[in-house]
């Protein structure tokens, strides 16, 4: 049953800047509707200087919680009452859970990344993975893969300083040493790809509108036993995923991670509905995909 807005309607939101192009309001409200929860989820464009005031507003208005996106994921940490372990380890908060009088920072990005792998029966334990990119998303990916006991990680990044920084963080914070990077000027070669069962694209290369670009050389051949995971969610099939699918590899598009991390936020806010939320996961992902990519709307 869909609720109209009334005096009981609760508020949830997204804090970021910019937020105008975010897909989150679409799928979060779709999920709230399917769950018959009398809440609405709105996108709030919050300047960094106003972040503290936005949190005071969240408290004062009795909001149940909010998700957090760029550029606030790190800056919000000292402004919250408590940070849960995993968000602390990753060094980024993407979900605020108001528990009584406290604003608790959590991270659901890593859960959103891992669930699509688990849903396909793909075990990370003991594998080697190649991660393209070393930004914020790559950090959540590295955390997830290390937590799931991967055997080795290879990073590839444009700027070697960022790759070195991520490696130092992994060694220091996660105690994971089996991590190296492709040095400056080196290419992602066939031999490197062949050594990995999982390849994750955590760069925007191939994202709309530059959909002709690919983060690996076109000559790279993937294999059916490999899983290629592109964090990009627009377009539905990037050039990288098309290349991988044509070779029989399993492919995952970033929309699944995006929606799933949002569903984990909903599960944090409405723990009694957790089972129902995840029973609707695939329906919410496919409805979101259909609404975004089959209807004529600006991308
Ligand atoms: P970020 O912190 O800005 O990092 C971007 C990374 O991509 C950096 O490693 C950067 O390399 C690299 N990069 C950027 N432009 C490049 C180019 N033209 N060629 C080669 N490398 C390039 O961004 P982020 O938050 O990690 O996001 C990365 C991607 O993941 C984006 O496409 C984003 O939409 C996607 N994402 C998806 C989800 C999801 O839920 N599906 C969640 C988060 C992010 P340098 O270090 O050399 O600059």
mmCIF file of C-alpha atoms and ligand atoms in Angstrom:
data_model
loop_
_atom_site.group_PDB
_atom_site.id
_atom_site.type_symbol
_atom_site.label_atom_id
_atom_site.label_comp_id
_atom_site.label_asym_id
_atom_site.label_seq_id
_atom_site.Cartn_x
_atom_site.Cartn_y
_atom_site.Cartn_z
ATOM 1 C CA UNK A 1 0.000 0.000 0.000
ATOM 2 C CA UNK A 2 1.363 3.421 -0.877
ATOM 3 C CA UNK A 3 1.032 6.100 1.806
ATOM 4 C CA UNK A 4 0.056 9.623 0.968
ATOM 5 C CA UNK A 5 1.936 12.296 2.884
ATOM 6 C CA UNK A 6 0.250 13.025 6.207
ATOM 7 C CA UNK A 7 1.140 14.276 9.671
ATOM 8 C CA UNK A 8 2.856 10.936 10.454
ATOM 9 C CA UNK A 9 5.145 10.898 7.425
ATOM 10 C CA UNK A 10 8.768 10.539 8.516
ATOM 11 C CA UNK A 11 11.750 12.049 6.748
ATOM 12 C CA UNK A 12 14.937 10.404 5.501
ATOM 13 C CA UNK A 13 17.498 11.975 3.244
ATOM 14 C CA UNK A 14 20.743 12.160 1.380
ATOM 15 C CA UNK A 15 23.412 14.691 2.381
ATOM 16 C CA UNK A 16 25.874 15.568 -0.369
ATOM 17 C CA UNK A 17 26.884 18.211 -2.872
ATOM 18 C CA UNK A 18 25.937 18.063 -5.672
ATOM 19 C CA UNK A 19 22.936 15.736 -5.320
ATOM 20 C CA UNK A 20 20.812 16.841 -8.267
ATOM 21 C CA UNK A 21 21.815 13.852 -10.413
ATOM 22 C CA UNK A 22 21.618 11.245 -7.660
ATOM 23 C CA UNK A 23 19.592 8.092 -8.347
ATOM 24 C CA UNK A 24 19.086 7.487 -4.608
ATOM 25 C CA UNK A 25 15.742 9.322 -4.179
ATOM 26 C CA UNK A 26 14.280 7.187 -6.967
ATOM 27 C CA UNK A 27 15.171 3.781 -5.570
ATOM 28 C CA UNK A 28 14.881 4.667 -1.885
ATOM 29 C CA UNK A 29 11.321 5.979 -2.356
ATOM 30 C CA UNK A 30 10.512 2.969 -4.530
ATOM 31 C CA UNK A 31 11.706 0.728 -1.684
ATOM 32 C CA UNK A 32 9.782 2.711 0.967
ATOM 33 C CA UNK A 33 6.647 2.389 -1.121
ATOM 34 C CA UNK A 34 7.099 -1.370 -1.610
ATOM 35 C CA UNK A 35 7.667 -1.715 2.130
ATOM 36 C CA UNK A 36 4.557 0.381 2.943
ATOM 37 C CA UNK A 37 6.660 2.607 5.191
ATOM 38 C CA UNK A 38 5.206 6.061 5.737
ATOM 39 C CA UNK A 39 8.473 7.859 5.024
ATOM 40 C CA UNK A 40 9.919 9.993 2.236
ATOM 41 C CA UNK A 41 13.569 10.214 1.226
ATOM 42 C CA UNK A 42 14.796 13.553 -0.144
ATOM 43 C CA UNK A 43 18.133 14.697 -1.549
ATOM 44 C CA UNK A 44 19.628 17.672 0.320
ATOM 45 C CA UNK A 45 22.423 19.677 -1.225
ATOM 46 C CA UNK A 46 24.600 20.598 1.758
ATOM 47 C CA UNK A 47 27.686 22.779 1.482
ATOM 48 C CA UNK A 48 30.665 21.547 3.525
ATOM 49 C CA UNK A 49 30.422 24.649 5.751
ATOM 50 C CA UNK A 50 26.779 23.757 6.535
ATOM 51 C CA UNK A 51 27.293 20.107 7.393
ATOM 52 C CA UNK A 52 27.127 20.626 11.155
ATOM 53 C CA UNK A 53 23.954 22.703 10.802
ATOM 54 C CA UNK A 54 22.440 19.962 8.612
ATOM 55 C CA UNK A 55 23.115 17.412 11.376
ATOM 56 C CA UNK A 56 21.523 19.707 13.960
ATOM 57 C CA UNK A 57 18.511 19.933 11.638
ATOM 58 C CA UNK A 58 18.408 16.153 11.265
ATOM 59 C CA UNK A 59 18.239 15.849 15.064
ATOM 60 C CA UNK A 60 15.798 18.715 15.570
ATOM 61 C CA UNK A 61 13.388 17.460 12.911
ATOM 62 C CA UNK A 62 13.465 13.922 14.320
ATOM 63 C CA UNK A 63 14.705 12.399 11.064
ATOM 64 C CA UNK A 64 15.259 8.640 11.357
ATOM 65 C CA UNK A 65 18.522 8.823 9.442
ATOM 66 C CA UNK A 66 20.325 9.877 6.298
ATOM 67 C CA UNK A 67 22.774 8.574 3.774
ATOM 68 C CA UNK A 68 25.918 10.537 3.031
ATOM 69 C CA UNK A 69 27.748 11.033 -0.220
ATOM 70 C CA UNK A 70 30.595 13.020 -1.743
ATOM 71 C CA UNK A 71 32.115 15.298 -0.424
ATOM 72 C CA UNK A 72 31.045 14.587 3.180
ATOM 73 C CA UNK A 73 31.953 10.938 3.766
ATOM 74 C CA UNK A 74 35.151 11.735 5.697
ATOM 75 C CA UNK A 75 34.387 15.241 6.960
ATOM 76 C CA UNK A 76 31.285 14.053 8.789
ATOM 77 C CA UNK A 77 33.216 11.672 11.063
ATOM 78 C CA UNK A 78 34.187 14.154 13.817
ATOM 79 C CA UNK A 79 30.698 15.671 13.774
ATOM 80 C CA UNK A 80 28.882 12.468 14.777
ATOM 81 C CA UNK A 81 28.457 11.042 18.299
ATOM 82 C CA UNK A 82 29.834 7.622 17.480
ATOM 83 C CA UNK A 83 31.336 5.793 14.511
ATOM 84 C CA UNK A 84 30.839 2.073 14.125
ATOM 85 C CA UNK A 85 33.895 -0.141 13.695
ATOM 86 C CA UNK A 86 33.731 -0.788 9.981
ATOM 87 C CA UNK A 87 33.130 2.861 9.089
ATOM 88 C CA UNK A 88 36.070 3.707 11.322
ATOM 89 C CA UNK A 89 38.323 1.157 9.591
ATOM 90 C CA UNK A 90 37.293 2.332 6.120
ATOM 91 C CA UNK A 91 37.608 5.958 7.237
ATOM 92 C CA UNK A 92 34.281 6.900 5.618
ATOM 93 C CA UNK A 93 30.650 7.156 6.722
ATOM 94 C CA UNK A 94 27.830 6.740 4.197
ATOM 95 C CA UNK A 95 24.952 6.208 6.619
ATOM 96 C CA UNK A 96 23.745 8.036 9.723
ATOM 97 C CA UNK A 97 21.596 6.067 12.103
ATOM 98 C CA UNK A 98 19.839 8.106 14.786
ATOM 99 C CA UNK A 99 19.714 5.851 17.814
ATOM 100 C CA UNK A 100 17.898 7.646 20.599
ATOM 101 C CA UNK A 101 19.767 10.856 21.132
ATOM 102 C CA UNK A 102 22.889 9.697 19.293
ATOM 103 C CA UNK A 103 23.893 10.075 15.657
ATOM 104 C CA UNK A 104 25.861 6.946 14.772
ATOM 105 C CA UNK A 105 27.983 6.803 11.611
ATOM 106 C CA UNK A 106 28.080 3.496 9.767
ATOM 107 C CA UNK A 107 29.287 2.269 6.395
ATOM 108 C CA UNK A 108 27.076 0.189 4.131
ATOM 109 C CA UNK A 109 29.138 0.628 0.938
ATOM 110 C CA UNK A 110 31.198 -2.478 1.675
ATOM 111 C CA UNK A 111 28.047 -4.529 2.345
ATOM 112 C CA UNK A 112 26.514 -3.216 -0.878
ATOM 113 C CA UNK A 113 29.649 -4.253 -2.752
ATOM 114 C CA UNK A 114 29.872 -7.745 -1.253
ATOM 115 C CA UNK A 115 26.236 -8.882 -1.439
ATOM 116 C CA UNK A 116 26.042 -9.065 -5.275
ATOM 117 C CA UNK A 117 29.135 -11.321 -5.161
ATOM 118 C CA UNK A 118 27.622 -13.551 -2.471
ATOM 119 C CA UNK A 119 24.297 -13.620 -4.344
ATOM 120 C CA UNK A 120 26.157 -15.203 -7.260
ATOM 121 C CA UNK A 121 27.879 -17.745 -5.033
ATOM 122 C CA UNK A 122 31.237 -16.071 -5.698
ATOM 123 C CA UNK A 123 33.617 -16.591 -2.806
ATOM 124 C CA UNK A 124 36.408 -14.071 -2.319
ATOM 125 C CA UNK A 125 38.366 -16.298 0.054
ATOM 126 C CA UNK A 126 41.770 -17.215 -1.366
ATOM 127 C CA UNK A 127 41.377 -15.363 -4.685
ATOM 128 C CA UNK A 128 43.549 -12.721 -6.313
ATOM 129 C CA UNK A 129 41.821 -9.549 -7.512
ATOM 130 C CA UNK A 130 42.716 -6.588 -9.680
ATOM 131 C CA UNK A 131 41.271 -3.246 -8.546
ATOM 132 C CA UNK A 132 41.323 -0.386 -11.064
ATOM 133 C CA UNK A 133 41.365 2.968 -9.261
ATOM 134 C CA UNK A 134 42.470 4.013 -5.788
ATOM 135 C CA UNK A 135 39.858 6.575 -4.674
ATOM 136 C CA UNK A 136 37.137 6.387 -2.023
ATOM 137 C CA UNK A 137 35.191 3.560 -3.663
ATOM 138 C CA UNK A 138 38.383 1.510 -4.160
ATOM 139 C CA UNK A 139 39.088 1.812 -0.435
ATOM 140 C CA UNK A 140 35.700 0.263 0.430
ATOM 141 C CA UNK A 141 36.405 -2.463 -2.168
ATOM 142 C CA UNK A 142 39.847 -3.227 -0.697
ATOM 143 C CA UNK A 143 38.356 -3.327 2.814
ATOM 144 C CA UNK A 144 35.628 -5.738 1.646
ATOM 145 C CA UNK A 145 37.991 -8.063 -0.196
ATOM 146 C CA UNK A 146 40.466 -8.175 2.700
ATOM 147 C CA UNK A 147 37.635 -8.794 5.180
ATOM 148 C CA UNK A 148 36.478 -11.710 3.026
ATOM 149 C CA UNK A 149 40.025 -13.139 3.083
ATOM 150 C CA UNK A 150 41.224 -12.636 -0.464
ATOM 151 C CA UNK A 151 44.775 -13.909 -0.996
ATOM 152 C CA UNK A 152 46.213 -10.995 -2.941
ATOM 153 C CA UNK A 153 45.350 -7.633 -4.424
ATOM 154 C CA UNK A 154 46.814 -5.763 -7.331
ATOM 155 C CA UNK A 155 45.967 -2.087 -7.742
ATOM 156 C CA UNK A 156 46.214 -0.020 -10.924
ATOM 157 C CA UNK A 157 45.987 3.742 -10.763
ATOM 158 C CA UNK A 158 46.883 6.790 -12.802
ATOM 159 C CA UNK A 159 48.594 8.530 -9.877
ATOM 160 C CA UNK A 160 51.091 6.276 -8.112
ATOM 161 C CA UNK A 161 50.993 8.364 -4.901
ATOM 162 C CA UNK A 162 47.340 7.418 -4.370
ATOM 163 C CA UNK A 163 48.110 3.739 -4.978
ATOM 164 C CA UNK A 164 50.953 3.897 -2.454
ATOM 165 C CA UNK A 165 48.664 5.633 0.029
ATOM 166 C CA UNK A 166 46.014 2.914 -0.316
ATOM 167 C CA UNK A 167 48.633 0.197 0.085
ATOM 168 C CA UNK A 168 50.041 1.863 3.209
ATOM 169 C CA UNK A 169 46.510 2.124 4.629
ATOM 170 C CA UNK A 170 45.797 -1.543 3.894
ATOM 171 C CA UNK A 171 49.028 -2.607 5.576
ATOM 172 C CA UNK A 172 48.603 -0.319 8.571
ATOM 173 C CA UNK A 173 44.837 -0.421 9.216
ATOM 174 C CA UNK A 174 43.909 -3.856 7.907
ATOM 175 C CA UNK A 175 47.213 -5.660 8.536
ATOM 176 C CA UNK A 176 47.052 -6.916 4.929
ATOM 177 C CA UNK A 177 50.427 -7.136 3.198
ATOM 178 C CA UNK A 178 49.645 -9.053 -0.030
ATOM 179 C CA UNK A 179 48.915 -5.888 -1.965
ATOM 180 C CA UNK A 180 50.923 -4.240 -4.696
ATOM 181 C CA UNK A 181 50.383 -1.854 -7.583
ATOM 182 C CA UNK A 182 51.204 -1.516 -11.227
ATOM 183 C CA UNK A 183 53.902 1.095 -11.419
ATOM 184 C CA UNK A 184 53.646 4.359 -13.350
ATOM 185 C CA UNK A 185 53.654 3.855 -17.089
ATOM 186 C CA UNK A 186 52.869 0.123 -16.797
ATOM 187 C CA UNK A 187 49.763 -1.141 -18.572
ATOM 188 C CA UNK A 188 47.164 -3.633 -17.429
ATOM 189 C CA UNK A 189 48.475 -6.586 -19.422
ATOM 190 C CA UNK A 190 46.859 -9.874 -20.353
ATOM 191 C CA UNK A 191 49.269 -11.712 -18.039
ATOM 192 C CA UNK A 192 48.182 -9.589 -15.060
ATOM 193 C CA UNK A 193 44.483 -10.042 -15.822
ATOM 194 C CA UNK A 194 44.972 -13.812 -16.219
ATOM 195 C CA UNK A 195 46.266 -14.046 -12.651
ATOM 196 C CA UNK A 196 43.071 -12.598 -11.151
ATOM 197 C CA UNK A 197 39.640 -14.193 -10.732
ATOM 198 C CA UNK A 198 38.023 -10.843 -9.990
ATOM 199 C CA UNK A 199 38.503 -7.482 -11.714
ATOM 200 C CA UNK A 200 36.827 -4.407 -10.181
ATOM 201 C CA UNK A 201 36.594 -1.081 -11.963
ATOM 202 C CA UNK A 202 36.547 1.668 -9.313
ATOM 203 C CA UNK A 203 37.343 4.479 -11.774
ATOM 204 C CA UNK A 204 34.807 6.579 -13.705
ATOM 205 C CA UNK A 205 36.348 5.433 -17.015
ATOM 206 C CA UNK A 206 33.464 4.311 -19.266
ATOM 207 C CA UNK A 207 30.827 6.309 -17.384
ATOM 208 C CA UNK A 208 28.126 8.302 -19.217
ATOM 209 C CA UNK A 209 28.660 10.343 -21.414
ATOM 210 C CA UNK A 210 32.101 8.868 -22.298
ATOM 211 C CA UNK A 211 30.729 5.376 -22.739
ATOM 212 C CA UNK A 212 33.248 4.466 -25.456
ATOM 213 C CA UNK A 213 36.120 4.449 -22.928
ATOM 214 C CA UNK A 214 37.388 1.325 -21.221
ATOM 215 C CA UNK A 215 39.693 1.064 -18.179
ATOM 216 C CA UNK A 216 41.603 -1.894 -19.666
ATOM 217 C CA UNK A 217 43.130 -2.130 -23.156
ATOM 218 C CA UNK A 218 40.618 -3.392 -25.733
ATOM 219 C CA UNK A 219 42.893 -6.318 -26.567
ATOM 220 C CA UNK A 220 42.523 -7.822 -23.068
ATOM 221 C CA UNK A 221 40.647 -11.121 -23.160
ATOM 222 C CA UNK A 222 38.614 -12.181 -20.125
ATOM 223 C CA UNK A 223 37.671 -15.763 -19.303
ATOM 224 C CA UNK A 224 34.472 -17.557 -18.266
ATOM 225 C CA UNK A 225 35.802 -18.302 -14.751
ATOM 226 C CA UNK A 226 36.397 -14.587 -14.087
ATOM 227 C CA UNK A 227 34.008 -12.095 -12.530
ATOM 228 C CA UNK A 228 34.187 -8.517 -13.768
ATOM 229 C CA UNK A 229 32.550 -5.946 -11.506
ATOM 230 C CA UNK A 230 32.114 -2.371 -12.740
ATOM 231 C CA UNK A 231 31.097 0.122 -10.033
ATOM 232 C CA UNK A 232 29.763 2.445 -12.742
ATOM 233 C CA UNK A 233 25.944 2.410 -12.844
ATOM 234 C CA UNK A 234 25.341 4.567 -15.913
ATOM 235 C CA UNK A 235 25.277 3.060 -18.552
ATOM 236 C CA UNK A 236 23.832 -0.319 -17.548
ATOM 237 C CA UNK A 237 26.491 -2.061 -19.624
ATOM 238 C CA UNK A 238 29.845 -0.322 -19.840
ATOM 239 C CA UNK A 239 32.333 -1.186 -22.540
ATOM 240 C CA UNK A 240 34.309 -3.162 -19.943
ATOM 241 C CA UNK A 241 31.269 -5.279 -19.072
ATOM 242 C CA UNK A 242 30.368 -5.801 -22.738
ATOM 243 C CA UNK A 243 33.928 -7.023 -23.383
ATOM 244 C CA UNK A 244 33.729 -9.385 -20.398
ATOM 245 C CA UNK A 245 30.241 -10.668 -21.204
ATOM 246 C CA UNK A 246 31.274 -11.439 -24.797
ATOM 247 C CA UNK A 247 33.887 -13.801 -23.336
ATOM 248 C CA UNK A 248 31.465 -15.562 -21.021
ATOM 249 C CA UNK A 249 32.662 -13.912 -17.775
ATOM 250 C CA UNK A 250 30.184 -13.172 -15.014
ATOM 251 C CA UNK A 251 29.505 -9.427 -14.896
ATOM 252 C CA UNK A 252 28.071 -7.105 -12.254
ATOM 253 C CA UNK A 253 26.982 -3.525 -12.896
ATOM 254 C CA UNK A 254 27.323 -0.800 -10.234
ATOM 255 C CA UNK A 255 23.576 -0.234 -9.948
ATOM 256 C CA UNK A 256 23.356 -3.403 -7.857
ATOM 257 C CA UNK A 257 25.908 -2.092 -5.376
ATOM 258 C CA UNK A 258 24.301 1.346 -5.323
ATOM 259 C CA UNK A 259 20.812 0.021 -4.583
ATOM 260 C CA UNK A 260 22.080 -2.636 -2.160
ATOM 261 C CA UNK A 261 24.064 -0.174 -0.020
ATOM 262 C CA UNK A 262 20.841 1.869 0.205
ATOM 263 C CA UNK A 263 18.891 -1.212 1.262
ATOM 264 C CA UNK A 264 21.430 -1.835 4.046
ATOM 265 C CA UNK A 265 20.821 1.749 5.208
ATOM 266 C CA UNK A 266 17.070 1.045 5.240
ATOM 267 C CA UNK A 267 17.748 -2.164 7.173
ATOM 268 C CA UNK A 268 19.717 -0.127 9.749
ATOM 269 C CA UNK A 269 16.822 2.323 10.163
ATOM 270 C CA UNK A 270 14.080 -0.332 10.124
ATOM 271 C CA UNK A 271 15.746 -3.475 11.526
ATOM 272 C CA UNK A 272 12.412 -5.221 12.045
ATOM 273 C CA UNK A 273 11.890 -5.081 8.236
ATOM 274 C CA UNK A 274 15.334 -6.412 7.271
ATOM 275 C CA UNK A 275 14.129 -9.708 5.874
ATOM 276 C CA UNK A 276 11.381 -8.067 3.827
ATOM 277 C CA UNK A 277 13.808 -5.405 2.543
ATOM 278 C CA UNK A 278 16.181 -8.021 1.143
ATOM 279 C CA UNK A 279 13.363 -10.184 -0.199
ATOM 280 C CA UNK A 280 12.544 -7.167 -2.401
ATOM 281 C CA UNK A 281 16.166 -6.495 -3.419
ATOM 282 C CA UNK A 282 15.967 -7.876 -6.959
ATOM 283 C CA UNK A 283 12.564 -6.309 -7.645
ATOM 284 C CA UNK A 284 13.853 -2.903 -6.503
ATOM 285 C CA UNK A 285 17.010 -3.192 -8.621
ATOM 286 C CA UNK A 286 15.091 -4.171 -11.741
ATOM 287 C CA UNK A 287 12.391 -1.529 -11.239
ATOM 288 C CA UNK A 288 15.112 1.093 -10.747
ATOM 289 C CA UNK A 289 16.935 -0.063 -13.879
ATOM 290 C CA UNK A 290 13.723 -0.014 -15.879
ATOM 291 C CA UNK A 291 12.717 3.452 -14.687
ATOM 292 C CA UNK A 292 16.149 4.919 -15.251
ATOM 293 C CA UNK A 293 17.089 3.361 -18.520
ATOM 294 C CA UNK A 294 13.935 2.466 -20.416
ATOM 295 C CA UNK A 295 11.977 5.617 -19.820
ATOM 296 C CA UNK A 296 13.063 8.753 -21.637
ATOM 297 C CA UNK A 297 14.603 10.925 -18.969
ATOM 298 C CA UNK A 298 17.745 13.080 -18.877
ATOM 299 C CA UNK A 299 20.779 11.021 -17.714
HETATM 300 P P1 LIG B 1 37.298 9.189 -6.493
HETATM 301 O O1 LIG B 1 37.533 9.081 -5.032
HETATM 302 O O2 LIG B 1 37.312 10.504 -7.154
HETATM 303 O O3 LIG B 1 38.390 8.236 -7.240
HETATM 304 C C1 LIG B 1 38.407 8.121 -8.639
HETATM 305 C C2 LIG B 1 39.464 7.108 -9.055
HETATM 306 O O4 LIG B 1 39.388 6.939 -10.469
HETATM 307 C C3 LIG B 1 40.877 7.552 -8.757
HETATM 308 O O5 LIG B 1 41.655 6.416 -8.508
HETATM 309 C C4 LIG B 1 41.294 8.231 -10.057
HETATM 310 O O6 LIG B 1 42.686 8.177 -10.330
HETATM 311 C C5 LIG B 1 40.610 7.342 -11.076
HETATM 312 N N1 LIG B 1 40.326 8.084 -12.311
HETATM 313 C C6 LIG B 1 39.520 9.157 -12.438
HETATM 314 N N2 LIG B 1 39.481 9.549 -13.729
HETATM 315 C C7 LIG B 1 40.309 8.706 -14.405
HETATM 316 C C8 LIG B 1 40.707 8.617 -15.779
HETATM 317 N N3 LIG B 1 40.227 9.454 -16.702
HETATM 318 N N4 LIG B 1 41.572 7.641 -16.116
HETATM 319 C C9 LIG B 1 42.061 6.784 -15.190
HETATM 320 N N5 LIG B 1 41.725 6.823 -13.878
HETATM 321 C C10 LIG B 1 40.847 7.774 -13.502
HETATM 322 O O7 LIG B 1 35.891 8.530 -6.908
HETATM 323 P P2 LIG B 1 35.149 7.293 -6.212
HETATM 324 O O8 LIG B 1 34.163 7.796 -5.251
HETATM 325 O O9 LIG B 1 36.176 6.319 -5.781
HETATM 326 O O10 LIG B 1 34.301 6.722 -7.454
HETATM 327 C C11 LIG B 1 34.914 5.986 -8.483
HETATM 328 C C12 LIG B 1 33.842 5.362 -9.387
HETATM 329 O O11 LIG B 1 33.044 4.455 -8.646
HETATM 330 C C13 LIG B 1 32.869 6.384 -9.983
HETATM 331 O O12 LIG B 1 32.541 5.969 -11.282
HETATM 332 C C14 LIG B 1 31.651 6.272 -9.089
HETATM 333 O O13 LIG B 1 30.453 6.628 -9.785
HETATM 334 C C15 LIG B 1 31.671 4.793 -8.777
HETATM 335 N N6 LIG B 1 31.006 4.473 -7.507
HETATM 336 C C16 LIG B 1 29.972 3.604 -7.543
HETATM 337 C C17 LIG B 1 29.339 3.255 -6.390
HETATM 338 C C18 LIG B 1 28.190 2.279 -6.437
HETATM 339 O O14 LIG B 1 27.465 2.162 -5.453
HETATM 340 N N7 LIG B 1 28.010 1.588 -7.529
HETATM 341 C C19 LIG B 1 29.758 3.785 -5.157
HETATM 342 C C20 LIG B 1 30.836 4.672 -5.153
HETATM 343 C C21 LIG B 1 31.451 5.024 -6.338
HETATM 344 P P3 LIG B 1 43.742 9.257 -9.713
HETATM 345 O O15 LIG B 1 43.924 8.857 -8.295
HETATM 346 O O16 LIG B 1 44.934 9.042 -10.543
HETATM 347 O O17 LIG B 1 43.095 10.604 -9.870
#
